[in-house]
Structures are given as C-alpha cells and as structure tokens.
One Martini backbone bead per residue (centre of mass of N, CA, C, O) as a GRO file, in nm:
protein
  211
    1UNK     BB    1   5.618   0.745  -2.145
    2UNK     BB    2   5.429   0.636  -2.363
    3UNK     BB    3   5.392   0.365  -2.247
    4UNK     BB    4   5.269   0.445  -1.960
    5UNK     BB    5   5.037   0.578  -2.078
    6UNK     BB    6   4.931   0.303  -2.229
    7UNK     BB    7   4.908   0.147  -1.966
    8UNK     BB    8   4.677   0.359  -1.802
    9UNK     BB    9   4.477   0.334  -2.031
   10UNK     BB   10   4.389   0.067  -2.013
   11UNK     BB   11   4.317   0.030  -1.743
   12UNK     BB   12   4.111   0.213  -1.713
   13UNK     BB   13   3.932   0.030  -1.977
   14UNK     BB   14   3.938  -0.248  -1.727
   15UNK     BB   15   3.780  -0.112  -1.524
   16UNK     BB   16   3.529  -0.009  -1.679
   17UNK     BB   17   3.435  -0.272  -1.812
   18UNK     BB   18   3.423  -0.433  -1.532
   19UNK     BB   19   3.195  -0.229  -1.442
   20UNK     BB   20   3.024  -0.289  -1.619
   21UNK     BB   21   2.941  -0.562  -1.653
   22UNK     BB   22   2.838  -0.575  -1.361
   23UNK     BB   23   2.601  -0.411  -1.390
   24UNK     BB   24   2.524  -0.532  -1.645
   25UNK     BB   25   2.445  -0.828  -1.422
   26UNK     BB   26   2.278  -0.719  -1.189
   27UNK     BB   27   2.056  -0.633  -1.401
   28UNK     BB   28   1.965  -0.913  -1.459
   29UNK     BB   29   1.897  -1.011  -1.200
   30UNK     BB   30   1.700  -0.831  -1.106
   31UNK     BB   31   1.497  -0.870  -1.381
   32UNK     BB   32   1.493  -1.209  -1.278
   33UNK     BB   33   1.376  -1.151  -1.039
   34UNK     BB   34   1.099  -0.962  -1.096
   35UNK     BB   35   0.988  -1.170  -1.279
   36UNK     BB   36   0.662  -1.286  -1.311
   37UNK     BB   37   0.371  -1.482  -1.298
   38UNK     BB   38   0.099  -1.528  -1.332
   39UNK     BB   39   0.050  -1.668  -1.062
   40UNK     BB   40   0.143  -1.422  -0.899
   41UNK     BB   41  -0.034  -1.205  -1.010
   42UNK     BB   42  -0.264  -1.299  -0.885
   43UNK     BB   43  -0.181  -1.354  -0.609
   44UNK     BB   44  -0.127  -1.048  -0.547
   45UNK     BB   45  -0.394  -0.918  -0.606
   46UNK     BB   46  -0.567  -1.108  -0.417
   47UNK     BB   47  -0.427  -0.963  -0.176
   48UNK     BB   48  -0.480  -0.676  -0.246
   49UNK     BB   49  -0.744  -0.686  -0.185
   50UNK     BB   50  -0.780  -0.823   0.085
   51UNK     BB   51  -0.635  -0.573   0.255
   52UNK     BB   52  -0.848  -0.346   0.142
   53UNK     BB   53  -1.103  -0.489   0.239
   54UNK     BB   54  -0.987  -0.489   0.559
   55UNK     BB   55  -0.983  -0.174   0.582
   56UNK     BB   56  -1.291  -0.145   0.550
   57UNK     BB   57  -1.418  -0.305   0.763
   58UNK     BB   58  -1.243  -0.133   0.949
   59UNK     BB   59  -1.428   0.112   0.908
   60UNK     BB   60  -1.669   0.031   1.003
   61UNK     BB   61  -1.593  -0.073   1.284
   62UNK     BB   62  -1.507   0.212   1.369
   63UNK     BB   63  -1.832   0.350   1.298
   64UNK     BB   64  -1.963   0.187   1.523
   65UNK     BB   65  -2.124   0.090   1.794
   66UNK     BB   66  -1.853   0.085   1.951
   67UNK     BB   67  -1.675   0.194   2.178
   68UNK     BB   68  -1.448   0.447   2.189
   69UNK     BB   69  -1.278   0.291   2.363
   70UNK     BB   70  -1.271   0.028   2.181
   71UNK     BB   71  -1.129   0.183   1.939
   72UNK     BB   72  -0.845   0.393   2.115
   73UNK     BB   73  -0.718   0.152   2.224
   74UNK     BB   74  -0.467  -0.022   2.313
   75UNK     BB   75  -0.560  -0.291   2.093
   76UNK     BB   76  -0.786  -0.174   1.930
   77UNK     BB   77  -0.907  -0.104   1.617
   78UNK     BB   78  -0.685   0.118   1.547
   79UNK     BB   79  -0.459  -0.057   1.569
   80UNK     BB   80  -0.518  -0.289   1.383
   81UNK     BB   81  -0.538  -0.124   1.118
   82UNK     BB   82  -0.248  -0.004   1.112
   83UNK     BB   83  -0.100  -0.310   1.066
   84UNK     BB   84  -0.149  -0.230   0.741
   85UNK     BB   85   0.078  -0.016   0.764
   86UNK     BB   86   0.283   0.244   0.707
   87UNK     BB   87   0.461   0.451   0.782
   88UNK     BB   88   0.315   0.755   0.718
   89UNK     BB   89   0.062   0.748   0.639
   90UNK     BB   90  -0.170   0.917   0.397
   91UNK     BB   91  -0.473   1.130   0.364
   92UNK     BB   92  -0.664   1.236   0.075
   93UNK     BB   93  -0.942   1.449   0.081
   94UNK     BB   94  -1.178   1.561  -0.211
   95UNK     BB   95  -1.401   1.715  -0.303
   96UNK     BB   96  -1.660   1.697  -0.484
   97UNK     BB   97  -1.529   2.016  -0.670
   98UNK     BB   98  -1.223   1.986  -0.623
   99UNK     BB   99  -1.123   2.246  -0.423
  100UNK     BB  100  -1.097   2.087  -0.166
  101UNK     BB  101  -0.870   1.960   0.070
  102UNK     BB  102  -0.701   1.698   0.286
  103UNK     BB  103  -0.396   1.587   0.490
  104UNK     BB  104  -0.378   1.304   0.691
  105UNK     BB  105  -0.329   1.076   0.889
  106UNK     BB  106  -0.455   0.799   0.883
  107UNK     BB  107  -0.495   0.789   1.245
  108UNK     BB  108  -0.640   1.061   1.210
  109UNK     BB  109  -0.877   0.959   1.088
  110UNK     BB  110  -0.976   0.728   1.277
  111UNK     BB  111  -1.015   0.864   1.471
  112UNK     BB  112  -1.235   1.061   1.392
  113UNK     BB  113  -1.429   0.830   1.310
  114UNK     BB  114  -1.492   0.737   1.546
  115UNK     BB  115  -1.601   1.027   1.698
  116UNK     BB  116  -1.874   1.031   1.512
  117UNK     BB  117  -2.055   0.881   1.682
  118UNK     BB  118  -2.067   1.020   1.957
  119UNK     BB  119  -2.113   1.314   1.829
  120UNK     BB  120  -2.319   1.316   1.543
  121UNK     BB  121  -2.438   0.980   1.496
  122UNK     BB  122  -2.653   0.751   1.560
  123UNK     BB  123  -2.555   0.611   1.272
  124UNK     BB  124  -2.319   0.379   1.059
  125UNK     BB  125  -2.294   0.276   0.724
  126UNK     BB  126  -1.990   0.088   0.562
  127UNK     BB  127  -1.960   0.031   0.232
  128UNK     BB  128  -1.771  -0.174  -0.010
  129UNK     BB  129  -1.714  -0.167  -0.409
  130UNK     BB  130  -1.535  -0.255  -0.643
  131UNK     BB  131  -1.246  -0.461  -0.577
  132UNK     BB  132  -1.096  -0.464  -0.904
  133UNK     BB  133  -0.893  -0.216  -0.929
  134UNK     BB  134  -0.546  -0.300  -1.042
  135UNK     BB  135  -0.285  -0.250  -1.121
  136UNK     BB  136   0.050  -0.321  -1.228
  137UNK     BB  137   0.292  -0.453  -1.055
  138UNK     BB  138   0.627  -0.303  -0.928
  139UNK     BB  139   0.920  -0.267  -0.904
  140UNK     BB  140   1.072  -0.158  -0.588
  141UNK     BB  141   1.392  -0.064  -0.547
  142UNK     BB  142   1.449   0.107  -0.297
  143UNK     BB  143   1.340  -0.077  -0.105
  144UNK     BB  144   1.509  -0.318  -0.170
  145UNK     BB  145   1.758  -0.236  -0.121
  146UNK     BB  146   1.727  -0.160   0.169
  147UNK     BB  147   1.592  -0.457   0.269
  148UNK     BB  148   1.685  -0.714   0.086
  149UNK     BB  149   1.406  -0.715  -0.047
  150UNK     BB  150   1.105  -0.832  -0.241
  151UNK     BB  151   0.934  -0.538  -0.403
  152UNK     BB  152   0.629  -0.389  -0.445
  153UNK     BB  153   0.384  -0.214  -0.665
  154UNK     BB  154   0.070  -0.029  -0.658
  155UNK     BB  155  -0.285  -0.027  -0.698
  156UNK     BB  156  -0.577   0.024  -0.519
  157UNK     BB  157  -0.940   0.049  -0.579
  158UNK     BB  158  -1.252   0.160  -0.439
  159UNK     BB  159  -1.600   0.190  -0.306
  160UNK     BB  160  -1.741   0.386  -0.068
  161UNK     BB  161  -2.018   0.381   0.162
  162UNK     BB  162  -2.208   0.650   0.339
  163UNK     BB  163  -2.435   0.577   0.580
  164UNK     BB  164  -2.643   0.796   0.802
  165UNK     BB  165  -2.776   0.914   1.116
  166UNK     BB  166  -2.844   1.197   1.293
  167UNK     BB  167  -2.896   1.334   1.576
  168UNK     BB  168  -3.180   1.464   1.453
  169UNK     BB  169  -3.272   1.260   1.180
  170UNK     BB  170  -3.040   1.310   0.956
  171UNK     BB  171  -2.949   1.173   0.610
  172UNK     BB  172  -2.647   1.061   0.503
  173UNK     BB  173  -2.491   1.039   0.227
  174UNK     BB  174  -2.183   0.893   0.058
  175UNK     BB  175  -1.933   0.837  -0.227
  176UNK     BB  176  -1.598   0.675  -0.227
  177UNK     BB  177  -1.306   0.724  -0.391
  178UNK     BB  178  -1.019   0.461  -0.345
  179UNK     BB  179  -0.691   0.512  -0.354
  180UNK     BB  180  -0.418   0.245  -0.248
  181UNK     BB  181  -0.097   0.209  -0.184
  182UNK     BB  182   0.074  -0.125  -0.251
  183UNK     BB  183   0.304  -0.329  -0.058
  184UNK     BB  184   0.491  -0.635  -0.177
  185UNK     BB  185   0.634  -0.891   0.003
  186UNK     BB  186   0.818  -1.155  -0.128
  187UNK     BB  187   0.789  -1.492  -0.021
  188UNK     BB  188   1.035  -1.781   0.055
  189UNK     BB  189   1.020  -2.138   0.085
  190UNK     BB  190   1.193  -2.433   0.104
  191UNK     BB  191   1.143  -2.764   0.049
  192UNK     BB  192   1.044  -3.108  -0.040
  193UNK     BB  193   0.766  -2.984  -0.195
  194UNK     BB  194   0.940  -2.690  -0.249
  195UNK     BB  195   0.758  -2.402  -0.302
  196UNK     BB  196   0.673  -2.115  -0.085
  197UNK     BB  197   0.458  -1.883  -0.133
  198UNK     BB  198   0.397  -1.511  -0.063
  199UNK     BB  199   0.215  -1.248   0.043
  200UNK     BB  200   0.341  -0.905   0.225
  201UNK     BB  201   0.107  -0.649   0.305
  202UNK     BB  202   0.145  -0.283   0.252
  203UNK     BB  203  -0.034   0.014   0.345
  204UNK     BB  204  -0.053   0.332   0.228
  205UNK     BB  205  -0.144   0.608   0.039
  206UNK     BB  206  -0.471   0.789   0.029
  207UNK     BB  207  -0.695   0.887  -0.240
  208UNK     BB  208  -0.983   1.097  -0.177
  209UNK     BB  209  -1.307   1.138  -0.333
  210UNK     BB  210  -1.563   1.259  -0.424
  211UNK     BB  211  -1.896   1.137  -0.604
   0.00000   0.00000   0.00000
C-alpha cells in the first residue's frame, strides 16, 4: 500500500513539473516573439501617427463641403472612415468642464458629424496638430491569444481644431484634445531578400476632452 502511495504521488509531481515545464517554455517563446526592436517600434509608432492622421483627414472631410448623400450612402465617406476601426469601437466626448460627458458609437458620431454642415453651418473647417505623442506600445495576449496572430496595443493622442460659422453667421473655434486606442497586427512575408515586415493598424475607442 505504502509502495502504491508512493508510486501515486511521484506520478502527480511529474505531471505537475511537466506541466510547469511547458507553461514557462511557451512564455518564454511568447516573451520572444513579442520583443521587438527599436526599428520596429519606430516602424510601428509611425504607422500608427499615419492612421490616426488618416481619421482626422477623414473627419475634416465628413463635415465639409461634400453632399449628405456623399457623405452617408454606401460605400461614402463614413464607411471609408469606418474601415479603419475594430468592431463597435465608441467614442466618449467631456465637456469643458468636466462635468458632463457623452459616449456613442464611431459611426454615430461621423453620421452626426455629416448633418452638421446641412442643418447648422454655413462652413466648417477641422484640422489637426501635435500627433505625436504615442504611448508605449505592448503585446496583447488577449487579442493574439483569439486570432493566432501577433496583436500590439498602444495609444495615440491629437489635438484637433474646430472653426466653423452658423448659418446666422456666428463663428464657432473649438480645440479638441483625442486619445485614440490602437491596435497593431505585425505581418511578416519571408521572401529571397529576407524577411519583408508591415504593420497593419485598426482604430478602437476614443476620448475626447474639450481644452
């Protein structure tokens, strides 16, 4: 009986160290595929300033001069901007004062964003400054975990300006401080010339401060 105890309890205790084995083996592999070199992080934030850019363009463009129809039908301007988010991404906009906030839908947003120049301004004009300030970008087990592909996380901040005049011909400024959370799939193709790398980025939520 003694023997059999022993015999048992060896068993648990190569099953267990086996078990740890494997687990810190495959974090280790995991540690080393997400270490990234400064040429990638370089590579990466600068994609990620480049589509964050990119949304920004596409906003001055949804509240400008282009019809609502253009704007909102199929295959518009708001589904353009659109594919550059993950699924139900929202943005979350706080007043002045901090006191009252709002948080709806991207595309709820760009749709409203559209109807502004028909129903309130005579004009509008959106630029936007200093996106370059990006955190830190780091591995997303979550992500990578679900998709078997190698998923980073980070943010990018903008400073967005709002000048428009009412249909009254009241002028409007408005200067908008934007975090936006961004998600980075690292691609890579192996080829004759080596290894051939991108980074392909999709916008999440966003929040927005009035300063």
């Amino acid at each position: 009986m003694k023997h059999l105890v022993f015999l048992l309890t060896m068993l648990v205790t190569l099953s267990a160290s086996g078990q740890n084995y494997y687990s810190n083996s495959q974090r280790s592999k995991t540690e080393k595929l997400f270490k990234l070199t400064d040429k990638q992080k370089n590579d990466l934030k600068r994609a990620a300033e480049s589509k964050v850019m990119r949304f920004q363009e596409n906003c001055a463009l949804i509240a400008g001069d282009a019809s609502y129809q253009d704007k909102t039908c199929n295959g518009g301007y708001v589904d353009v901007a659109m594919q550059d988010f993950l699924k139900d991404a929202k943005i979350e906009i706080t007043s002045l004062d901090g006191k009252t906030s709002s948080r709806k839908p991207v595309r709820r947003y760009l749709l409203n964003l559209a109807l502004l120049r028909k129903k309130r301004y005579r004009s509008i004009n959106i630029t936007s400054y200093n996106c370059a300030m990006v955190s830190n970008f780091v591995k997303d087990v979550n992500m990578s975990n679900r998709t078997g592909q190698e998923w980073y996380v980070g943010e990018v901040t903008v400073y967005q300006q709002f000048n428009a005049v009412t249909k009254e011909g009241r002028t409007v400024h408005d200067t908008v401080k934007r975090t936006m959370k961004v998600y980075a799939l690292r691609n890579q193709i192996y080829s004759n010339d080596g290894v051939e790398e991108w980074w392909d980025i999709k916008l999440d939520d966003i929040t927005a401060k009035n300063i």
